[in-house]
Amino acid sequence: MKTNSKNSKTTAVTTVIILFVFIGMLSMSFVSPVSAGGDEKKPWVVPEKAKAATSPAKADAATLAAGKTLFNKLCKSCHGAGGKGDGAKSKELETPTSDFTEAAFQKQTEGEMFYKIKEGRVDMPSFKKEMTDGERWQVVAYVRSFGAKK
C-alpha cells in the first residue's frame, strides 16, 4: 500500500498544531487570579462570624514575644521588620503588602486579622498548616502592637 507523502506531512502538521493548542489550553488552567485580574483589586471580605472572633490570648510580654518570633520567621520577608509592608520580598508581589502601622489597618478587628492570616489570598499565603490557632492569635497581638509604634 502506497502512502501519499503530502497527506503524511499534512497529518504531522495538524498533529503538531493540535498538540500546541492543547498545551496552551492546559497552561491556561494554571493562570493565577492575579494575572487574570482577580482578587487583588477586590476588597477582602471577611465573614461576619470570623470578624466577631476575639483573641483568647492576653497581649502580655510573653504573647508579644512569641508573636514576634513567628512574625520574624513567617511574615517579615514580605511585611518588613517594622510592619510597614517593605520587606525584601514585597517588590516581587503582585499585590501591595499592608502597612500594619496605618490606622486603616489597625481598625480591623482581631478576628479579621486572624482570618486573613489563616486563609490567605492571592500573594498572602494561608497559614492554616504552618501555625496553630494559638500561634495565629500571638501574631495578631504582635501585629496589633505596630499601631502603637506610629
Short mmCIF file of C-alpha atoms in Angstrom, two decimals:
data_model
loop_
_atom_site.label_atom_id
_atom_site.label_comp_id
_atom_site.label_asym_id
_atom_site.label_seq_id
_atom_site.Cartn_x
_atom_site.Cartn_y
_atom_site.Cartn_z
CA MET A 1 0.00 0.00 0.00
CA LYS A 2 1.36 3.40 -1.02
CA THR A 3 1.11 6.38 1.33
CA ASN A 4 0.83 9.84 0.00
CA SER A 5 3.75 11.96 1.21
CA LYS A 6 1.68 15.14 1.08
CA ASN A 7 -1.05 13.61 3.28
CA SER A 8 1.56 12.42 5.79
CA LYS A 9 3.05 15.91 6.07
CA THR A 10 -0.41 17.46 6.47
CA THR A 11 -1.29 14.95 9.18
CA ALA A 12 2.00 15.65 11.01
CA VAL A 13 1.47 19.42 10.86
CA THR A 14 -2.13 19.05 12.06
CA THR A 15 -0.97 16.85 14.94
CA VAL A 16 1.66 19.42 15.98
CA ILE A 17 -0.90 22.25 15.85
CA ILE A 18 -3.38 20.27 17.93
CA LEU A 19 -0.62 19.49 20.43
CA PHE A 20 0.31 23.19 20.78
CA VAL A 21 -3.34 24.18 21.20
CA PHE A 22 -3.79 21.51 23.88
CA ILE A 23 -0.65 22.62 25.74
CA GLY A 24 -1.80 26.26 25.55
CA MET A 25 -5.22 25.38 26.92
CA LEU A 26 -3.67 23.27 29.66
CA SER A 27 -1.34 26.09 30.70
CA MET A 28 -4.31 28.48 30.96
CA SER A 29 -5.75 26.32 33.72
CA PHE A 30 -2.73 27.25 35.86
CA VAL A 31 -3.08 31.01 35.46
CA SER A 32 -3.39 32.65 38.86
CA PRO A 33 -6.17 35.11 39.68
CA VAL A 34 -3.54 37.86 39.88
CA SER A 35 -2.51 37.60 36.25
CA ALA A 36 -6.12 37.15 35.24
CA GLY A 37 -7.19 40.36 37.01
CA GLY A 38 -8.54 38.60 40.07
CA ASP A 39 -8.96 39.15 43.77
CA GLU A 40 -6.07 41.55 44.37
CA LYS A 41 -8.29 44.51 43.42
CA LYS A 42 -11.38 43.37 45.31
CA PRO A 43 -11.94 44.22 48.97
CA TRP A 44 -11.00 41.35 51.24
CA VAL A 45 -14.36 40.40 52.68
CA VAL A 46 -14.20 38.53 55.96
CA PRO A 47 -17.27 36.58 57.10
CA GLU A 48 -19.16 38.26 59.97
CA LYS A 49 -18.61 35.30 62.29
CA ALA A 50 -14.85 35.50 61.72
CA LYS A 51 -14.85 39.30 62.20
CA ALA A 52 -16.50 38.90 65.59
CA ALA A 53 -13.87 36.46 66.89
CA THR A 54 -11.74 37.75 69.74
CA SER A 55 -8.38 36.55 70.88
CA PRO A 56 -8.21 34.24 73.85
CA ALA A 57 -4.58 35.33 74.29
CA LYS A 58 -3.69 38.25 76.52
CA ALA A 59 -1.39 40.74 74.79
CA ASP A 60 1.25 40.41 77.50
CA ALA A 61 5.03 40.31 77.12
CA ALA A 62 5.13 36.54 76.59
CA THR A 63 2.44 36.60 73.88
CA LEU A 64 4.08 39.53 72.09
CA ALA A 65 7.50 37.83 72.22
CA ALA A 66 6.07 34.60 70.79
CA GLY A 67 4.18 36.60 68.12
CA LYS A 68 7.35 38.47 67.19
CA THR A 69 9.29 35.21 66.78
CA LEU A 70 6.61 33.81 64.46
CA PHE A 71 6.32 37.10 62.59
CA ASN A 72 10.08 37.25 62.01
CA LYS A 73 10.08 33.67 60.75
CA LEU A 74 6.99 33.75 58.51
CA CYS A 75 5.93 37.35 57.81
CA LYS A 76 8.90 39.71 57.93
CA SER A 77 10.21 38.86 54.46
CA CYS A 78 7.14 40.50 52.90
CA HIS A 79 5.83 42.82 55.61
CA GLY A 80 9.20 44.11 56.85
CA ALA A 81 10.69 44.20 60.35
CA GLY A 82 8.68 47.29 61.25
CA GLY A 83 5.44 46.05 59.66
CA LYS A 84 5.40 48.80 57.04
CA GLY A 85 4.96 46.42 54.08
CA ASP A 86 8.53 46.97 52.92
CA GLY A 87 10.04 43.51 53.34
CA ALA A 88 12.66 42.21 50.90
CA LYS A 89 10.10 40.10 49.00
CA SER A 90 7.42 42.81 48.84
CA LYS A 91 8.68 44.14 45.50
CA GLU A 92 8.17 40.71 43.91
CA LEU A 93 4.48 40.56 44.80
CA GLU A 94 1.51 41.41 42.59
CA THR A 95 -0.40 42.98 45.47
CA PRO A 96 0.86 45.62 47.86
CA THR A 97 1.61 44.40 51.36
CA SER A 98 -0.23 46.04 54.22
CA ASP A 99 1.36 48.69 56.40
CA PHE A 100 0.48 47.50 59.89
CA THR A 101 1.23 50.92 61.39
CA GLU A 102 -1.56 52.62 59.44
CA ALA A 103 -4.80 53.48 61.24
CA ALA A 104 -6.88 51.91 58.45
CA PHE A 105 -5.17 48.56 59.02
CA GLN A 106 -5.40 48.83 62.80
CA LYS A 107 -9.17 49.47 62.58
CA GLN A 108 -9.65 45.82 61.63
CA THR A 109 -10.93 43.52 64.32
CA GLU A 110 -8.71 40.82 65.80
CA GLY A 111 -10.97 38.34 64.05
CA GLU A 112 -10.36 39.92 60.65
CA MET A 113 -6.59 39.76 61.13
CA PHE A 114 -6.78 36.17 62.36
CA TYR A 115 -8.95 35.14 59.40
CA LYS A 116 -6.59 36.73 56.85
CA ILE A 117 -3.56 35.05 58.38
CA LYS A 118 -5.34 31.70 58.43
CA GLU A 119 -6.97 31.79 54.99
CA GLY A 120 -4.61 33.90 52.86
CA ARG A 121 -5.47 35.37 49.46
CA VAL A 122 -3.54 35.95 46.22
CA ASP A 123 0.07 36.71 47.35
CA MET A 124 -0.74 36.34 51.04
CA PRO A 125 -0.28 32.64 51.81
CA SER A 126 -2.58 30.65 54.04
CA PHE A 127 -1.04 29.76 57.38
CA LYS A 128 -3.54 27.00 58.23
CA LYS A 129 -0.80 24.40 58.39
CA GLU A 130 2.19 26.50 59.47
CA MET A 131 0.60 27.86 62.65
CA THR A 132 -1.85 26.68 65.25
CA ASP A 133 -4.80 28.88 66.21
CA GLY A 134 -2.90 29.92 69.34
CA GLU A 135 0.12 30.94 67.30
CA ARG A 136 -2.06 32.95 64.89
CA TRP A 137 -3.51 34.84 67.87
CA GLN A 138 0.05 35.57 69.04
CA VAL A 139 0.87 37.04 65.63
CA VAL A 140 -2.34 39.10 65.72
CA ALA A 141 -1.28 40.53 69.10
CA TYR A 142 2.17 41.35 67.74
CA VAL A 143 0.82 42.90 64.52
CA ARG A 144 -1.63 44.94 66.62
CA SER A 145 1.36 46.32 68.55
CA PHE A 146 2.61 48.06 65.37
CA GLY A 147 -0.27 50.51 65.73
CA ALA A 148 1.18 51.79 68.98
CA LYS A 149 4.54 52.49 67.31
CA LYS A 150 3.23 55.21 64.99
#
